[in-house]
mmCIF file of C-alpha atoms in Angstrom:
data_model
loop_
_atom_site.group_PDB
_atom_site.id
_atom_site.type_symbol
_atom_site.label_atom_id
_atom_site.label_comp_id
_atom_site.label_asym_id
_atom_site.label_seq_id
_atom_site.Cartn_x
_atom_site.Cartn_y
_atom_site.Cartn_z
ATOM 1 C CA UNK X 7 30.516 -16.564 18.297
ATOM 2 C CA UNK X 8 27.888 -13.886 18.349
ATOM 3 C CA UNK X 9 27.073 -12.853 21.904
ATOM 4 C CA UNK X 10 25.017 -10.151 23.521
ATOM 5 C CA UNK X 11 25.846 -8.982 27.038
ATOM 6 C CA UNK X 12 23.882 -6.726 29.417
ATOM 7 C CA UNK X 13 25.489 -5.210 32.503
ATOM 8 C CA UNK X 14 24.387 -4.723 35.241
ATOM 9 C CA UNK X 15 22.082 -7.653 35.866
ATOM 10 C CA UNK X 16 19.998 -5.549 38.245
ATOM 11 C CA UNK X 17 19.583 -1.821 38.871
ATOM 12 C CA UNK X 18 17.604 0.075 41.492
ATOM 13 C CA UNK X 19 16.922 3.815 41.171
ATOM 14 C CA UNK X 20 14.681 6.359 42.862
ATOM 15 C CA UNK X 21 11.639 7.610 41.035
ATOM 16 C CA UNK X 22 12.302 10.578 38.718
ATOM 17 C CA UNK X 23 15.846 9.655 37.938
ATOM 18 C CA UNK X 24 17.117 9.414 34.371
ATOM 19 C CA UNK X 25 18.906 6.130 33.649
ATOM 20 C CA UNK X 26 20.799 4.228 31.013
ATOM 21 C CA UNK X 27 20.792 0.515 30.367
ATOM 22 C CA UNK X 28 23.742 -0.996 28.554
ATOM 23 C CA UNK X 29 23.908 -3.703 25.867
ATOM 24 C CA UNK X 30 27.107 -4.834 24.115
ATOM 25 C CA UNK X 31 27.505 -7.300 21.162
ATOM 26 C CA UNK X 32 30.540 -9.101 19.831
ATOM 27 C CA UNK X 33 29.862 -8.973 16.090
ATOM 28 C CA UNK X 34 29.540 -5.565 14.402
ATOM 29 C CA UNK X 35 27.867 -7.136 11.380
ATOM 30 C CA UNK X 36 24.507 -6.627 13.052
ATOM 31 C CA UNK X 37 21.344 -6.142 10.952
ATOM 32 C CA UNK X 38 19.360 -4.485 13.708
ATOM 33 C CA UNK X 39 18.955 -4.424 17.490
ATOM 34 C CA UNK X 40 15.719 -4.686 19.369
ATOM 35 C CA UNK X 41 14.878 -3.669 22.964
ATOM 36 C CA UNK X 42 12.166 -5.463 24.894
ATOM 37 C CA UNK X 43 10.437 -5.157 28.276
ATOM 38 C CA UNK X 44 9.354 -8.225 30.206
ATOM 39 C CA UNK X 45 7.198 -8.073 33.292
ATOM 40 C CA UNK X 46 7.293 -10.940 35.783
ATOM 41 C CA UNK X 47 5.490 -14.004 34.388
ATOM 42 C CA UNK X 48 4.659 -12.253 31.187
ATOM 43 C CA UNK X 49 5.782 -12.244 27.568
ATOM 44 C CA UNK X 50 8.084 -9.741 25.837
ATOM 45 C CA UNK X 51 6.868 -6.376 24.777
ATOM 46 C CA UNK X 52 8.842 -4.690 21.903
ATOM 47 C CA UNK X 53 10.011 -1.242 22.885
ATOM 48 C CA UNK X 54 12.287 -0.064 20.082
ATOM 49 C CA UNK X 55 13.920 -1.406 17.034
ATOM 50 C CA UNK X 56 17.073 0.142 15.601
ATOM 51 C CA UNK X 57 18.178 -0.782 12.070
ATOM 52 C CA UNK X 58 21.905 -0.980 11.350
ATOM 53 C CA UNK X 59 21.636 2.169 9.174
ATOM 54 C CA UNK X 60 20.260 4.164 12.089
ATOM 55 C CA UNK X 61 21.996 5.534 15.153
ATOM 56 C CA UNK X 62 19.035 5.982 17.418
ATOM 57 C CA UNK X 63 15.254 5.646 17.903
ATOM 58 C CA UNK X 64 12.918 7.398 20.260
ATOM 59 C CA UNK X 65 9.552 6.582 21.720
ATOM 60 C CA UNK X 66 8.134 8.708 24.405
ATOM 61 C CA UNK X 67 10.510 8.690 27.367
ATOM 62 C CA UNK X 68 12.705 6.068 25.764
ATOM 63 C CA UNK X 69 15.657 6.612 23.530
ATOM 64 C CA UNK X 70 17.786 3.811 22.167
ATOM 65 C CA UNK X 71 21.134 4.302 20.440
ATOM 66 C CA UNK X 72 23.264 1.933 18.386
ATOM 67 C CA UNK X 73 27.054 2.239 17.775
ATOM 68 C CA UNK X 74 28.138 -0.652 15.568
ATOM 69 C CA UNK X 75 31.840 0.304 15.617
ATOM 70 C CA UNK X 76 32.030 -0.016 19.402
ATOM 71 C CA UNK X 77 29.532 -2.916 19.617
ATOM 72 C CA UNK X 78 27.252 -1.049 21.996
ATOM 73 C CA UNK X 79 23.656 -0.049 22.388
ATOM 74 C CA UNK X 80 22.112 1.970 25.153
ATOM 75 C CA UNK X 81 18.483 2.423 26.274
ATOM 76 C CA UNK X 82 17.873 5.797 27.933
ATOM 77 C CA UNK X 83 14.795 6.122 30.162
ATOM 78 C CA UNK X 84 13.907 9.691 31.138
ATOM 79 C CA UNK X 85 12.096 10.603 34.406
ATOM 80 C CA UNK X 86 11.766 6.991 35.529
ATOM 81 C CA UNK X 87 8.480 5.832 37.189
ATOM 82 C CA UNK X 88 7.652 2.836 39.381
ATOM 83 C CA UNK X 89 5.670 1.475 36.429
ATOM 84 C CA UNK X 90 8.971 1.166 34.522
ATOM 85 C CA UNK X 91 10.047 -1.599 36.886
ATOM 86 C CA UNK X 92 10.610 -4.710 34.723
ATOM 87 C CA UNK X 93 13.329 -6.678 33.081
ATOM 88 C CA UNK X 94 14.749 -5.038 29.967
ATOM 89 C CA UNK X 95 16.270 -7.299 27.261
ATOM 90 C CA UNK X 96 18.287 -6.339 24.176
ATOM 91 C CA UNK X 97 18.588 -8.685 21.208
ATOM 92 C CA UNK X 98 20.587 -8.521 18.043
ATOM 93 C CA UNK X 99 19.717 -9.868 14.605
ATOM 94 C CA UNK X 100 22.622 -10.990 12.467
ATOM 95 C CA UNK X 101 21.230 -12.721 9.425
ATOM 96 C CA UNK X 102 18.398 -12.984 6.882
ATOM 97 C CA UNK X 103 16.533 -15.487 8.985
ATOM 98 C CA UNK X 104 15.943 -12.789 11.523
ATOM 99 C CA UNK X 105 16.989 -14.949 14.493
ATOM 100 C CA UNK X 106 17.405 -12.933 17.700
ATOM 101 C CA UNK X 107 20.352 -13.368 19.929
ATOM 102 C CA UNK X 108 19.390 -12.182 23.396
ATOM 103 C CA UNK X 109 21.267 -10.643 26.279
ATOM 104 C CA UNK X 110 20.560 -11.875 29.806
ATOM 105 C CA UNK X 111 18.562 -8.776 30.678
ATOM 106 C CA UNK X 112 18.745 -6.010 33.269
ATOM 107 C CA UNK X 113 16.137 -6.117 36.055
ATOM 108 C CA UNK X 114 15.149 -2.524 36.800
ATOM 109 C CA UNK X 115 13.476 -1.502 40.005
ATOM 110 C CA UNK X 116 12.207 2.111 40.352
ATOM 111 C CA UNK X 117 11.509 2.983 43.970
ATOM 112 C CA UNK X 118 8.702 5.507 44.773
ATOM 113 C CA UNK C 22 -5.767 -7.850 16.057
ATOM 114 C CA UNK C 23 -4.999 -10.438 18.697
ATOM 115 C CA UNK C 24 -1.268 -10.410 17.609
ATOM 116 C CA UNK C 25 0.557 -13.619 18.621
ATOM 117 C CA UNK C 26 -1.407 -16.064 20.670
ATOM 118 C CA UNK C 27 -0.202 -19.316 22.334
ATOM 119 C CA UNK C 28 -2.029 -22.301 23.655
ATOM 120 C CA UNK C 29 -2.004 -23.728 26.248
ATOM 121 C CA UNK C 30 -0.782 -21.173 28.853
ATOM 122 C CA UNK C 31 0.283 -23.839 31.344
ATOM 123 C CA UNK C 32 0.931 -27.566 31.147
ATOM 124 C CA UNK C 33 2.298 -30.277 33.385
ATOM 125 C CA UNK C 34 3.630 -33.429 31.774
ATOM 126 C CA UNK C 35 5.128 -36.639 33.035
ATOM 127 C CA UNK C 36 8.427 -37.796 31.636
ATOM 128 C CA UNK C 37 7.897 -39.572 28.292
ATOM 129 C CA UNK C 38 4.595 -37.959 27.457
ATOM 130 C CA UNK C 39 4.082 -35.993 24.282
ATOM 131 C CA UNK C 40 2.390 -32.678 23.544
ATOM 132 C CA UNK C 41 2.022 -29.948 20.968
ATOM 133 C CA UNK C 42 2.189 -26.218 21.595
ATOM 134 C CA UNK C 43 0.244 -24.043 19.203
ATOM 135 C CA UNK C 44 1.232 -20.563 18.065
ATOM 136 C CA UNK C 45 -1.073 -18.426 15.940
ATOM 137 C CA UNK C 46 -0.555 -14.957 14.517
ATOM 138 C CA UNK C 47 -3.048 -12.788 12.681
ATOM 139 C CA UNK C 48 -0.584 -10.226 11.249
ATOM 140 C CA UNK C 49 0.113 -12.127 8.008
ATOM 141 C CA UNK C 50 3.764 -12.462 9.080
ATOM 142 C CA UNK C 51 6.078 -14.682 7.010
ATOM 143 C CA UNK C 52 8.591 -15.540 9.758
ATOM 144 C CA UNK C 53 7.798 -17.416 12.925
ATOM 145 C CA UNK C 54 10.017 -18.557 15.814
ATOM 146 C CA UNK C 55 10.021 -20.713 18.905
ATOM 147 C CA UNK C 56 12.204 -19.727 21.858
ATOM 148 C CA UNK C 57 12.643 -21.150 25.339
ATOM 149 C CA UNK C 58 13.526 -19.106 28.372
ATOM 150 C CA UNK C 59 15.374 -20.549 31.319
ATOM 151 C CA UNK C 60 16.834 -18.818 34.459
ATOM 152 C CA UNK C 61 20.464 -17.999 33.879
ATOM 153 C CA UNK C 62 20.337 -19.051 30.172
ATOM 154 C CA UNK C 63 18.150 -16.298 28.778
ATOM 155 C CA UNK C 64 16.068 -16.792 25.627
ATOM 156 C CA UNK C 65 17.303 -19.357 23.109
ATOM 157 C CA UNK C 66 15.972 -20.162 19.682
ATOM 158 C CA UNK C 67 14.614 -23.686 19.189
ATOM 159 C CA UNK C 68 13.298 -23.684 15.651
ATOM 160 C CA UNK C 69 12.132 -21.142 13.201
ATOM 161 C CA UNK C 70 10.279 -20.821 9.867
ATOM 162 C CA UNK C 71 10.690 -18.325 7.077
ATOM 163 C CA UNK C 72 7.509 -19.217 5.354
ATOM 164 C CA UNK C 73 4.611 -21.721 5.028
ATOM 165 C CA UNK C 74 5.909 -25.252 4.580
ATOM 166 C CA UNK C 75 9.520 -24.393 5.647
ATOM 167 C CA UNK C 76 11.270 -24.941 8.988
ATOM 168 C CA UNK C 77 14.876 -24.715 10.244
ATOM 169 C CA UNK C 78 16.815 -25.540 13.359
ATOM 170 C CA UNK C 79 17.878 -22.914 15.871
ATOM 171 C CA UNK C 80 20.334 -23.082 18.767
ATOM 172 C CA UNK C 81 18.690 -25.790 20.851
ATOM 173 C CA UNK C 82 16.525 -28.017 18.526
ATOM 174 C CA UNK C 83 17.139 -31.460 20.049
ATOM 175 C CA UNK C 84 13.997 -33.076 21.481
ATOM 176 C CA UNK C 85 11.646 -30.824 19.522
ATOM 177 C CA UNK C 86 9.918 -30.931 16.153
ATOM 178 C CA UNK C 87 7.952 -28.199 14.361
ATOM 179 C CA UNK C 88 5.500 -27.824 11.544
ATOM 180 C CA UNK C 89 4.250 -24.828 9.560
ATOM 181 C CA UNK C 90 1.409 -26.158 7.494
ATOM 182 C CA UNK C 91 -0.482 -22.878 7.485
ATOM 183 C CA UNK C 92 1.093 -19.451 7.323
ATOM 184 C CA UNK C 93 -0.628 -18.230 10.477
ATOM 185 C CA UNK C 94 0.251 -21.270 12.653
ATOM 186 C CA UNK C 95 3.509 -22.689 13.985
ATOM 187 C CA UNK C 96 3.397 -25.906 16.023
ATOM 188 C CA UNK C 97 6.072 -27.065 18.422
ATOM 189 C CA UNK C 98 6.035 -30.701 19.381
ATOM 190 C CA UNK C 99 7.679 -32.684 22.141
ATOM 191 C CA UNK C 100 7.579 -36.403 21.325
ATOM 192 C CA UNK C 101 8.951 -37.687 24.575
ATOM 193 C CA UNK C 102 9.152 -34.993 27.204
ATOM 194 C CA UNK C 103 12.154 -34.830 29.591
ATOM 195 C CA UNK C 104 12.632 -32.809 32.863
ATOM 196 C CA UNK C 105 15.234 -30.746 31.011
ATOM 197 C CA UNK C 106 12.441 -29.375 28.822
ATOM 198 C CA UNK C 107 10.806 -27.671 31.749
ATOM 199 C CA UNK C 108 10.796 -24.062 30.610
ATOM 200 C CA UNK C 109 8.769 -21.150 29.465
ATOM 201 C CA UNK C 110 8.195 -21.303 25.728
ATOM 202 C CA UNK C 111 7.702 -18.198 23.607
ATOM 203 C CA UNK C 112 6.533 -17.892 20.049
ATOM 204 C CA UNK C 113 7.307 -14.837 17.910
ATOM 205 C CA UNK C 114 6.661 -13.584 14.471
ATOM 206 C CA UNK C 115 7.920 -10.913 12.082
ATOM 207 C CA UNK C 116 7.162 -9.659 8.625
ATOM 208 C CA UNK C 117 9.497 -10.621 5.805
ATOM 209 C CA UNK C 118 12.394 -8.472 4.525
ATOM 210 C CA UNK C 119 15.261 -10.414 5.891
ATOM 211 C CA UNK C 120 14.813 -9.785 9.570
ATOM 212 C CA UNK C 121 14.731 -6.011 9.429
ATOM 213 C CA UNK C 122 11.318 -5.944 10.956
ATOM 214 C CA UNK C 123 10.313 -6.178 14.613
ATOM 215 C CA UNK C 124 9.594 -9.490 16.228
ATOM 216 C CA UNK C 125 6.403 -9.728 18.175
ATOM 217 C CA UNK C 126 6.070 -12.191 20.997
ATOM 218 C CA UNK C 127 3.204 -14.238 22.391
ATOM 219 C CA UNK C 128 2.411 -14.493 26.135
ATOM 220 C CA UNK C 129 4.289 -17.716 26.633
ATOM 221 C CA UNK C 130 3.521 -21.320 27.722
ATOM 222 C CA UNK C 131 4.776 -22.484 31.070
ATOM 223 C CA UNK C 132 5.649 -26.173 30.846
ATOM 224 C CA UNK C 133 6.697 -28.389 33.682
ATOM 225 C CA UNK C 134 7.951 -31.965 33.070
ATOM 226 C CA UNK C 135 7.911 -34.170 36.153
#
């Protein structure tokens, strides 16, 4: 069964710290992996998409990596800010239909 | 572009009532999806569509029906609502190319079934 896991479920860091969020998946036959941000009571905002042929993607202070052989993806956030506080979700796509399989998310709190 | 929009934003139903949730996208995307999000269960796929006139079941399809009569719209129907269908429902869309493209999500519909 294809599963996506995110650990830890919650993380609290002081402002300015660099941090890494982890995502692991059970099936290495992944098409791509997408990272999202969700604010309380809101929808999902796409942050980064990594295709299976890529190893990483960068957008501003965010950098996402993908290692299919180890079944892991990481989201690196540089110089964290209180505005980065949100739940971060990773999701894998395994087939042509493009159906996402989501992790449970990591709730990030950045303290001023 | 409005992106992906969903109506209504909130709804309260009584057990046994029916309703339809509407999703619309203005990005000319081929693929559209309906997910539900529940505490402790994460986001799970209900139904999806890979093009106008086509639909397919996802992970948790029971109790729901869908239709994709127009490319830009994807409707999710509950024929006889049950308390277990209390959830937040999200619609998403992506361009074609076998799922290699990003999925874009709507703001969600919060449904409570009493």
